[in-house]
Structures are given as structure tokens and as C-alpha cells.
PDB file of C-alpha atoms in Angstrom:
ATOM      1  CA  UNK A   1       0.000   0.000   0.000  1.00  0.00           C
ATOM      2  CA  UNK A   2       1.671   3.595  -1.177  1.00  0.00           C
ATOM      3  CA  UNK A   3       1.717   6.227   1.331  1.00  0.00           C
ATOM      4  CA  UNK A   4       0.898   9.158  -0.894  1.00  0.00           C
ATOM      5  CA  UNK A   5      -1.550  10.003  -3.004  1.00  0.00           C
ATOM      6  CA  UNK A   6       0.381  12.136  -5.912  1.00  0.00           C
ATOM      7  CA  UNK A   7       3.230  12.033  -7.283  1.00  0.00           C
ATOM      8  CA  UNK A   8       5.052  15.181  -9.124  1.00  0.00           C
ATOM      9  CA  UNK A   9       7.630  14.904 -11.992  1.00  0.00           C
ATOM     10  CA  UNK A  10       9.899  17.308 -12.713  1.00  0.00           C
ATOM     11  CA  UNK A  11      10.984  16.120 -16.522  1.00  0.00           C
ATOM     12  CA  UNK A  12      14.710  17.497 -17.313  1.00  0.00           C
ATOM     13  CA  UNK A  13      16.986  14.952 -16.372  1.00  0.00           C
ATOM     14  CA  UNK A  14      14.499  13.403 -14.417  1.00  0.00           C
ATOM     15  CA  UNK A  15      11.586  11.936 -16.173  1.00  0.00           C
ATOM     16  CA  UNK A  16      13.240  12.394 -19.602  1.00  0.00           C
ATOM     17  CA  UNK A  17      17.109  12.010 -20.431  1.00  0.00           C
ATOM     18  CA  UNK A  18      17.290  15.753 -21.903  1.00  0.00           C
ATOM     19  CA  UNK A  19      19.957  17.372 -20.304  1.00  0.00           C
ATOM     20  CA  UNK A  20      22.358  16.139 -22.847  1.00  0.00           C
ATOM     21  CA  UNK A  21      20.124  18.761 -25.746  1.00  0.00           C
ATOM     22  CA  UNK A  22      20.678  21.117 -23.853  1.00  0.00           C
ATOM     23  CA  UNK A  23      24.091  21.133 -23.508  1.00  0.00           C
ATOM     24  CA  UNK A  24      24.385  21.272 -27.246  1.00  0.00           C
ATOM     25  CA  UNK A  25      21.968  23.982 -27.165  1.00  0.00           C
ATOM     26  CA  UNK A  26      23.794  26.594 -24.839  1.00  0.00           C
ATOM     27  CA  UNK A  27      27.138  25.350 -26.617  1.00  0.00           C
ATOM     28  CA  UNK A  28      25.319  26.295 -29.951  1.00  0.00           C
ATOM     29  CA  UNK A  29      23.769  29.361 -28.507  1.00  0.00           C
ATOM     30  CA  UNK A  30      26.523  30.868 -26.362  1.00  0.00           C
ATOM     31  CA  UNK A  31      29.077  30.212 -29.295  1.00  0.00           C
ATOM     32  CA  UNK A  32      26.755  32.192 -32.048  1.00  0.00           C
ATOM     33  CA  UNK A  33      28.182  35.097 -29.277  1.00  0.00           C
ATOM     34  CA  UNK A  34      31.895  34.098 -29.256  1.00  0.00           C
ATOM     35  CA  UNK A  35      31.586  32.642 -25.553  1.00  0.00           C
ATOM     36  CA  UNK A  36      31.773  29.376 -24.170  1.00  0.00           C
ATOM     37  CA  UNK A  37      29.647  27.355 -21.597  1.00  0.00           C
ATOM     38  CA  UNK A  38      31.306  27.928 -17.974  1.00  0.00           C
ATOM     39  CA  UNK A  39      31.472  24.896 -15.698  1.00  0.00           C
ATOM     40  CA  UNK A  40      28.045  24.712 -13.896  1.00  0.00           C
ATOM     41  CA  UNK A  41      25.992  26.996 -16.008  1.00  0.00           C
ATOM     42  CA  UNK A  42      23.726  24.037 -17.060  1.00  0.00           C
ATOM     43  CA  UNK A  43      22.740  22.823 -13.570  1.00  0.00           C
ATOM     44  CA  UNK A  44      22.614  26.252 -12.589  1.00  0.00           C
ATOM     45  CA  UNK A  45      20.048  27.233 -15.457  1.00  0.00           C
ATOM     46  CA  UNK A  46      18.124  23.896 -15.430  1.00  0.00           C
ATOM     47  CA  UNK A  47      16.342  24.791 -12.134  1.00  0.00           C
ATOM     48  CA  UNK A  48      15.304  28.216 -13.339  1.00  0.00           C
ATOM     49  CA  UNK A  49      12.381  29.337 -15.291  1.00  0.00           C
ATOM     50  CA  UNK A  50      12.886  30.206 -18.777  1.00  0.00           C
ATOM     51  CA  UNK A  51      13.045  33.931 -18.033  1.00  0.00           C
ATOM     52  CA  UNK A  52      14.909  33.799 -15.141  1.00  0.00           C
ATOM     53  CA  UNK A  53      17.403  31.518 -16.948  1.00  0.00           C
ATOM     54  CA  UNK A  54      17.341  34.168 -19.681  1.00  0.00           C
ATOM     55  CA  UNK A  55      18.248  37.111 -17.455  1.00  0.00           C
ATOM     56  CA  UNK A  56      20.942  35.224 -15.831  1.00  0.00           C
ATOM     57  CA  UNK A  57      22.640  34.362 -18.892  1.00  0.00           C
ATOM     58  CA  UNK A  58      22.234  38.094 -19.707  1.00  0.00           C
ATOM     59  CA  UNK A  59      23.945  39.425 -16.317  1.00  0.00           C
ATOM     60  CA  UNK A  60      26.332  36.706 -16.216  1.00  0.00           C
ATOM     61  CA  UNK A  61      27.993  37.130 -19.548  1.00  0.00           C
ATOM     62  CA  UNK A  62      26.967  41.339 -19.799  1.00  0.00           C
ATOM     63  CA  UNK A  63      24.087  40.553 -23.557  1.00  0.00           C
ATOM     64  CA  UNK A  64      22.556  43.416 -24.878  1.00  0.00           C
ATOM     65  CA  UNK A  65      20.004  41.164 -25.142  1.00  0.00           C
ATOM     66  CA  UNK A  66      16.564  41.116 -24.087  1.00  0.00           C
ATOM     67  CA  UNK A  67      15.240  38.331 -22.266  1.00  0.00           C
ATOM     68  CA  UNK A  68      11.866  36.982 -24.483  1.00  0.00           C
ATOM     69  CA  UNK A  69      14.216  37.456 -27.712  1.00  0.00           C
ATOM     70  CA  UNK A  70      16.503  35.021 -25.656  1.00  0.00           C
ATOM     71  CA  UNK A  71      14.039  32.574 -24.858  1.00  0.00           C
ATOM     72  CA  UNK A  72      12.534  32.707 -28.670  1.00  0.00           C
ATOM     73  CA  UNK A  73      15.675  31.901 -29.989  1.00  0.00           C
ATOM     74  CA  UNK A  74      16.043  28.606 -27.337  1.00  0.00           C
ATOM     75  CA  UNK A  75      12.704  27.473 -27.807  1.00  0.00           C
ATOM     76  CA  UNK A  76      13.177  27.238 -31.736  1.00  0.00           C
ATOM     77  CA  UNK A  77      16.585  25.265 -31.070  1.00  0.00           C
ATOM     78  CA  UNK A  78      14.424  22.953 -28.663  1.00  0.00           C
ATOM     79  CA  UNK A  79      11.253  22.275 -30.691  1.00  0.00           C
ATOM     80  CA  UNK A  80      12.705  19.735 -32.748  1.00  0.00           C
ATOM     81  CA  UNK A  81      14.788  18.020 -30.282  1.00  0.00           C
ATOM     82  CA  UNK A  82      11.917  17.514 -28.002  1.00  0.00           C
ATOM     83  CA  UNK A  83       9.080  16.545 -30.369  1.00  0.00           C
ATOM     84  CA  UNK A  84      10.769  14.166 -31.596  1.00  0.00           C
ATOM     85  CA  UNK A  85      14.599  13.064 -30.211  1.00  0.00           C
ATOM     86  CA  UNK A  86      14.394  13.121 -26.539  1.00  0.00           C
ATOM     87  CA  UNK A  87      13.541   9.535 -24.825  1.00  0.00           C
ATOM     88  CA  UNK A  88      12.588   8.764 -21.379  1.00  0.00           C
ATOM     89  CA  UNK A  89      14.694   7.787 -18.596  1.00  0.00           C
ATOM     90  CA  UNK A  90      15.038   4.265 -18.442  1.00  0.00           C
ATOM     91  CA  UNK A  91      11.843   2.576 -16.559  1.00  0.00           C
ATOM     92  CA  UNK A  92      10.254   6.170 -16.056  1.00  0.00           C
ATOM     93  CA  UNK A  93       7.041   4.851 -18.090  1.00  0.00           C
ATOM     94  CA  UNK A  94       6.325   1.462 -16.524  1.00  0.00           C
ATOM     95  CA  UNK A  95       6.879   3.272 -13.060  1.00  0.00           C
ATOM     96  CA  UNK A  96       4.300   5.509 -14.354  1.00  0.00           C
ATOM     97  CA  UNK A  97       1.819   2.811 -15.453  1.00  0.00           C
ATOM     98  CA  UNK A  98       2.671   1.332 -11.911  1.00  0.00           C
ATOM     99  CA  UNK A  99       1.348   4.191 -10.125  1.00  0.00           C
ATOM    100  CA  UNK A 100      -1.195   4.840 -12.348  1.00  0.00           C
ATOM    101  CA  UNK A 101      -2.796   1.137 -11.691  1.00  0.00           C
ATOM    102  CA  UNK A 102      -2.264   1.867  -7.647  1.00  0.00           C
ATOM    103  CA  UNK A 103      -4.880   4.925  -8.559  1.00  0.00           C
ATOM    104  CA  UNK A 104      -1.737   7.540  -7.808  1.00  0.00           C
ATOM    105  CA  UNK A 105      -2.389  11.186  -9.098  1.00  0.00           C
ATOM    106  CA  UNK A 106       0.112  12.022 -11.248  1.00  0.00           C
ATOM    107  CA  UNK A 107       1.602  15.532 -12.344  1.00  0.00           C
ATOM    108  CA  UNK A 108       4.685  17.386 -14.055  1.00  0.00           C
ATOM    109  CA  UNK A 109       6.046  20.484 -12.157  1.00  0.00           C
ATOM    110  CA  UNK A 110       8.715  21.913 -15.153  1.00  0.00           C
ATOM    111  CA  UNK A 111      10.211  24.404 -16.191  1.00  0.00           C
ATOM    112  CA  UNK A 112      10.031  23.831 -19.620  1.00  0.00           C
ATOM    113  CA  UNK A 113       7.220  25.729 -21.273  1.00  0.00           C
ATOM    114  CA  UNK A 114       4.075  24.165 -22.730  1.00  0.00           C
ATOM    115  CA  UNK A 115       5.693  24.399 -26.146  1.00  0.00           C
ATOM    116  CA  UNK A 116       8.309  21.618 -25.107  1.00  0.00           C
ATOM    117  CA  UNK A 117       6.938  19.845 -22.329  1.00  0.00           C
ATOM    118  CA  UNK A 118       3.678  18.811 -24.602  1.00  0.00           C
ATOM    119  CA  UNK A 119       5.666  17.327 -27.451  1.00  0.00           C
ATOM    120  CA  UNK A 120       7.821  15.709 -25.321  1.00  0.00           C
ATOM    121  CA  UNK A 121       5.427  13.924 -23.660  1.00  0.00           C
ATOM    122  CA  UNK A 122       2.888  13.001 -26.551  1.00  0.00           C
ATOM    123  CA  UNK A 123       6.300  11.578 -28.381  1.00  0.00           C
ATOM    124  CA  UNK A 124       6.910   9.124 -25.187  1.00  0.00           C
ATOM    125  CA  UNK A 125       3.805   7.936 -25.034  1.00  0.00           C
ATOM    126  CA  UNK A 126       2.902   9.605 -21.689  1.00  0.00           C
ATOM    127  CA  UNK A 127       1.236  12.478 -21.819  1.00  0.00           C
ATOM    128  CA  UNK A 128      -1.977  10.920 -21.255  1.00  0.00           C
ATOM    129  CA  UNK A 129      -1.116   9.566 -17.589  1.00  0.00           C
ATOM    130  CA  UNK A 130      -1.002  12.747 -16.476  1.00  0.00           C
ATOM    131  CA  UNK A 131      -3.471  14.866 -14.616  1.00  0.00           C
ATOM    132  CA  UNK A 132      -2.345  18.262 -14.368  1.00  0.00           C
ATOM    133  CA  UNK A 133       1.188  20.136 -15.335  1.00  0.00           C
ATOM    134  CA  UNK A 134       2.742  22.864 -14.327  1.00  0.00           C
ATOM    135  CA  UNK A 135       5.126  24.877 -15.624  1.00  0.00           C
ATOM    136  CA  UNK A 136       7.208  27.982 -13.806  1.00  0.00           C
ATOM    137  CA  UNK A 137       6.061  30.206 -16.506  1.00  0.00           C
ATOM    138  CA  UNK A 138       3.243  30.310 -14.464  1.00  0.00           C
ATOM    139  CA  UNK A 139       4.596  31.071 -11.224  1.00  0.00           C
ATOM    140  CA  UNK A 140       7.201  33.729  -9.762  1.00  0.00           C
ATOM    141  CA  UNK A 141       9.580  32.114  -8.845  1.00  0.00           C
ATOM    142  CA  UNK A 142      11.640  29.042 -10.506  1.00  0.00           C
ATOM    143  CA  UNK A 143      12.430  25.577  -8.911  1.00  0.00           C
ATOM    144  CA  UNK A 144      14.301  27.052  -5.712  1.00  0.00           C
ATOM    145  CA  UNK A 145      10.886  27.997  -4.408  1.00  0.00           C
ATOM    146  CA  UNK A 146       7.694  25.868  -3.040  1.00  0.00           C
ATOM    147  CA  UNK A 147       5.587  27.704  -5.976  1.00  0.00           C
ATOM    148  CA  UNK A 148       5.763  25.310  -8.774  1.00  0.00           C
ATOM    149  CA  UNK A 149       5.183  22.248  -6.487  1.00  0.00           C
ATOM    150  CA  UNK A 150       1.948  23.929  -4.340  1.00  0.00           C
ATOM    151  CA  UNK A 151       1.024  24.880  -7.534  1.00  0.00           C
ATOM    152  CA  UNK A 152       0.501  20.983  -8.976  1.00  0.00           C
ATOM    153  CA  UNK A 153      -0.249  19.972  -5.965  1.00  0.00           C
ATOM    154  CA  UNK A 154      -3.432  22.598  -6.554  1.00  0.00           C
ATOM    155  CA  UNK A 155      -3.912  21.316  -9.800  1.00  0.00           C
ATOM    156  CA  UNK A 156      -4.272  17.757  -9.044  1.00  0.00           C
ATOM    157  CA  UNK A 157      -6.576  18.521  -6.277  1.00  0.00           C
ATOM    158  CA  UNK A 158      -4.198  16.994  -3.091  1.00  0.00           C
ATOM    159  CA  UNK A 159      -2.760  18.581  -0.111  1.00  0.00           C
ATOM    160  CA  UNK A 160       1.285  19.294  -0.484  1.00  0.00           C
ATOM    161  CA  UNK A 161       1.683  16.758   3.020  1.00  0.00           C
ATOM    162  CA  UNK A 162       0.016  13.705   0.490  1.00  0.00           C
ATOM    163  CA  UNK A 163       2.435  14.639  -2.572  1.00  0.00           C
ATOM    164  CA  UNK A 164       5.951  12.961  -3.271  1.00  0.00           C
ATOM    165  CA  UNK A 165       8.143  14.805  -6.179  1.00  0.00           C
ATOM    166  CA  UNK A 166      10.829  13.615  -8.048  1.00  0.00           C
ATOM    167  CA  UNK A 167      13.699  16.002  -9.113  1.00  0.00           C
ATOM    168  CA  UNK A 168      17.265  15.502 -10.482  1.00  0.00           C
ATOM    169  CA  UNK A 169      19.241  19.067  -9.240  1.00  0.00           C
ATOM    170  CA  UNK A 170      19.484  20.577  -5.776  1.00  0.00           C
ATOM    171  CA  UNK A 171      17.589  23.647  -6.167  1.00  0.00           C
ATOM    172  CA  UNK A 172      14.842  21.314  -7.119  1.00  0.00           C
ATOM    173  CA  UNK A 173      15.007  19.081  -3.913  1.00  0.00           C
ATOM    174  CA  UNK A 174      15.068  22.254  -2.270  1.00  0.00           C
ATOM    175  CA  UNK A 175      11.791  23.735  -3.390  1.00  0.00           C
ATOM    176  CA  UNK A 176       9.677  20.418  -2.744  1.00  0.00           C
ATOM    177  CA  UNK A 177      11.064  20.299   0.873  1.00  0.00           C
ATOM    178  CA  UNK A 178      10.116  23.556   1.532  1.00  0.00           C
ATOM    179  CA  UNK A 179       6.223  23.219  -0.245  1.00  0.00           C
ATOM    180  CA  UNK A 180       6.086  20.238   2.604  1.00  0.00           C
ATOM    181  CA  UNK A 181       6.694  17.251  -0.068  1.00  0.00           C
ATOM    182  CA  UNK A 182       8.445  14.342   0.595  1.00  0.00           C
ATOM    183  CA  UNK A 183      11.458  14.772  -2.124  1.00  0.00           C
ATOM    184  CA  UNK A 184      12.816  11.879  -4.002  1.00  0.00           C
ATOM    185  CA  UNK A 185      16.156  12.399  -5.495  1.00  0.00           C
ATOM    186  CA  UNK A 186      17.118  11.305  -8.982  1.00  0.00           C
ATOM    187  CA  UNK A 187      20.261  10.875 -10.907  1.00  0.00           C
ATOM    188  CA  UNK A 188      21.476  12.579 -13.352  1.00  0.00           C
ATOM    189  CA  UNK A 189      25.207  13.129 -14.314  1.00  0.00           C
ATOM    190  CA  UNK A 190      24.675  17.143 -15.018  1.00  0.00           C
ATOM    191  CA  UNK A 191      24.353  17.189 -11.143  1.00  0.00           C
ATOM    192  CA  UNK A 192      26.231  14.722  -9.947  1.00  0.00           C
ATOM    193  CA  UNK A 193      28.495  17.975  -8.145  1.00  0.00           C
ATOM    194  CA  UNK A 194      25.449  17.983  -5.767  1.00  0.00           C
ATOM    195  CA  UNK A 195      24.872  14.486  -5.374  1.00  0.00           C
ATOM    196  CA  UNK A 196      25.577  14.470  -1.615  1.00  0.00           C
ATOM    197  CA  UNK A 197      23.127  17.030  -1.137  1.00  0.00           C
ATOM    198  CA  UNK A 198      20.133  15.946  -2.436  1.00  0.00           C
ATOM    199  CA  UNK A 199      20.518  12.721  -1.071  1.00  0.00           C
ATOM    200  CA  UNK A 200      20.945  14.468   2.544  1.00  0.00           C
ATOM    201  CA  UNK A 201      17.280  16.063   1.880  1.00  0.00           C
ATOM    202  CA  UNK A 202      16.069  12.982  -0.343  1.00  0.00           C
ATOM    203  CA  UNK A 203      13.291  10.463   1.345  1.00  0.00           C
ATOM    204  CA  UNK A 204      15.294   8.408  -0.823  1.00  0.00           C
ATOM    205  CA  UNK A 205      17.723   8.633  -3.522  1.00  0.00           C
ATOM    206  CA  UNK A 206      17.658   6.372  -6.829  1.00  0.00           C
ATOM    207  CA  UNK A 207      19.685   5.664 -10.031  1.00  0.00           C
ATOM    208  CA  UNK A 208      16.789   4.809 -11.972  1.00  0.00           C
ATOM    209  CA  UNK A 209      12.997   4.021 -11.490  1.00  0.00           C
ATOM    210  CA  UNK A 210      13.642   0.316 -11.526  1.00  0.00           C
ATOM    211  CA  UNK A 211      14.762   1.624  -7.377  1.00  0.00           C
ATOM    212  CA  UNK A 212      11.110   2.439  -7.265  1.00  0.00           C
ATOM    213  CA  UNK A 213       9.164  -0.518  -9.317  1.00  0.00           C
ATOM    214  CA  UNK A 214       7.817  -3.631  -7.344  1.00  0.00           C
TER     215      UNK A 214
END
């Protein structure tokens, strides 16, 4: 018998093995601008909303940019990637399909937007398991903060104390502790630098959803 009644997915590097694009995409972006990708910029984006990634990368490398042109410009790079190239992590769908059959809520807390998650999703074969998404283009504050998580939590109609989430980078962990989740830590080799972290806040840390599967 599960203890919970929901359980939250963030997708990059978690449910789906992505982090990889978008590595190629900052490389391909950053060097269209003569400037490479500094050591920790992906992890450090990946918990971010698009905008507030955006604005980062515009105060950390000094763009005369402005921040929706930015996040045009990655979404277009993205689109074809995710619609049709990215795959799940290994066992992420029959975990699913597990919960699913245990009568387990399911949701996506991302911060990809709608344009990338959907596709994504639909491609995998998943989309349909899911009951509500949220993305932090429709909250304040990115992955660092409870919003996201209270926010599907709201969505799929349970209390945040009945929710477990699933995340892959610290500042994810962080923001589903703090929105009174039980966090379950994921690997992923982009944060592998905060690997002893996570698992220190983690209900449990795992190396794939096989961990998780009866």
C-alpha cells in the first residue's frame, strides 16, 4: 500500500534524459556570441524558469540582449529536439503505469514551457497519464521555491503533506522540501556535483525508477 496520493515529476533529467540537448543547445547558442559554456551553467540554469534563466545568462555574460528574444531563440533550437529526439529515462514509463494502476495522481512540475513539455510527452507515449502540469512560466519564482510544487499539488486537487516529487538538481530538492513534499532524489550526471546534497534532503535517492518498481 503507497503512502501518498500524488506524485510530481519534474521532466529534465528526471523523467526524460534531456539534459544532454541542452548542452548542445547553450554550446550552440553561447558560441553564435563568441563565448563558451562555464562549468556549472547548465545545472545552474536547469532549475530556473525560462526567463529567469534568460536574465541570468544576460547578467552573467553582460548581452545586450533582451530576455523573451533570448528565450525565442532557445525554444526554436528545442522544438525539434523535443518533439521528436528526446527519450525517457530508463523505466520512467512502466513506473508511471505502476502508479497509475495503484490509482496515484500524477503531475509534471517543469520548467520547460508548454511548447516543449507537450511534445515531449505526446512523443513518449505519456502524456496521457497525467493529470495536471505545471510549468514555472506560471509562477514567480523558478524551482528554488515551493511555488511550482503547491502549484501541482493545486492542480491535481491533493494537499502538499500527500504529494511525493521527483527532481534531479538541488535547487529542485530544495523547493519540494520547503512546499512540505516528501522529495525523491534522482540521478542525473549534469548534477552529480550535488549528489551528496540531495541525497541528505532525499526520502530516498535512486539511479533509476527500476529503485522504485515492485
Amino acid at each position: 500500500m503507497l503512502d501518498f496520493r500524488a506524485a510530481i515529476f519534474d521532466l529534465d533529467g528526471t523523467l526524460i534524459d534531456s539534459m544532454g540537448v541542452w548542452e548542445d543547445i547553450d554550446i550552440d547558442f553561447l558560441a553564435k556570441r563568441h563565448l563558451s559554456v562555464p562549468e556549472g551553467y547548465i545545472s545552474e540554469i536547469s532549475a530556473k524558469s525560462f526567463k529567469e534563466a534568460a536574465e541570468y545568462t544576460i547578467s552573467l555574460f553582460g548581452l545586450k540582449e533582451r530576455a523573451e528574444d533570448i528565450i525565442k531563440e532557445l525554444n526554436q533550437m528545442a522544438i525539434d529536439e523535443y518533439g521528436h529526439h528526446v527519450p525517457l529515462k530508463p523505466y520512467a514509463k512502466e513506473y508511471l503505469l505502476f502508479l497509475k494502476r495503484q490509482g496515484i495522481k500524477l503531475g509534471v512540475a517543469t520548467a520547460l514551457p508548454k511548447v516543449l513539455y507537450e511534445p515531449v510527452l505526446k512523443n513518449n507515449g505519456i502524456y496521457v497519464l497525467f493529470d495536471a502540469f505545471a510549468s514555472t512560466d506560471e509562477v514567480v519564482h523558478g524551482k528554488g521555491s515551493p511555488d511550482i510544487y503547491l502549484l501541482a499539488a493545486k492542480k491535481l486537487g491533493v494537499p502538499p503533506c500527500d504529494c511525493i516529487a521527483f527532481e534531479d538538481v538541488l535547487a529542485g530538492i530544495q523547493g519540494v522540501v520547503s512546499a512540505g513534499m516528501r522529495a525523491y532524489g534522482i540521478y542525473d550526471r549534469y548534477s552529480e556535483h550535488e549528489q551528496a546534497q540531495i541525497q541528505k534532503l532525499s526520502k530516498q535517492y535512486i539511479y533509476s525508477f527500476a529503485e522504485v518498481l515492485p
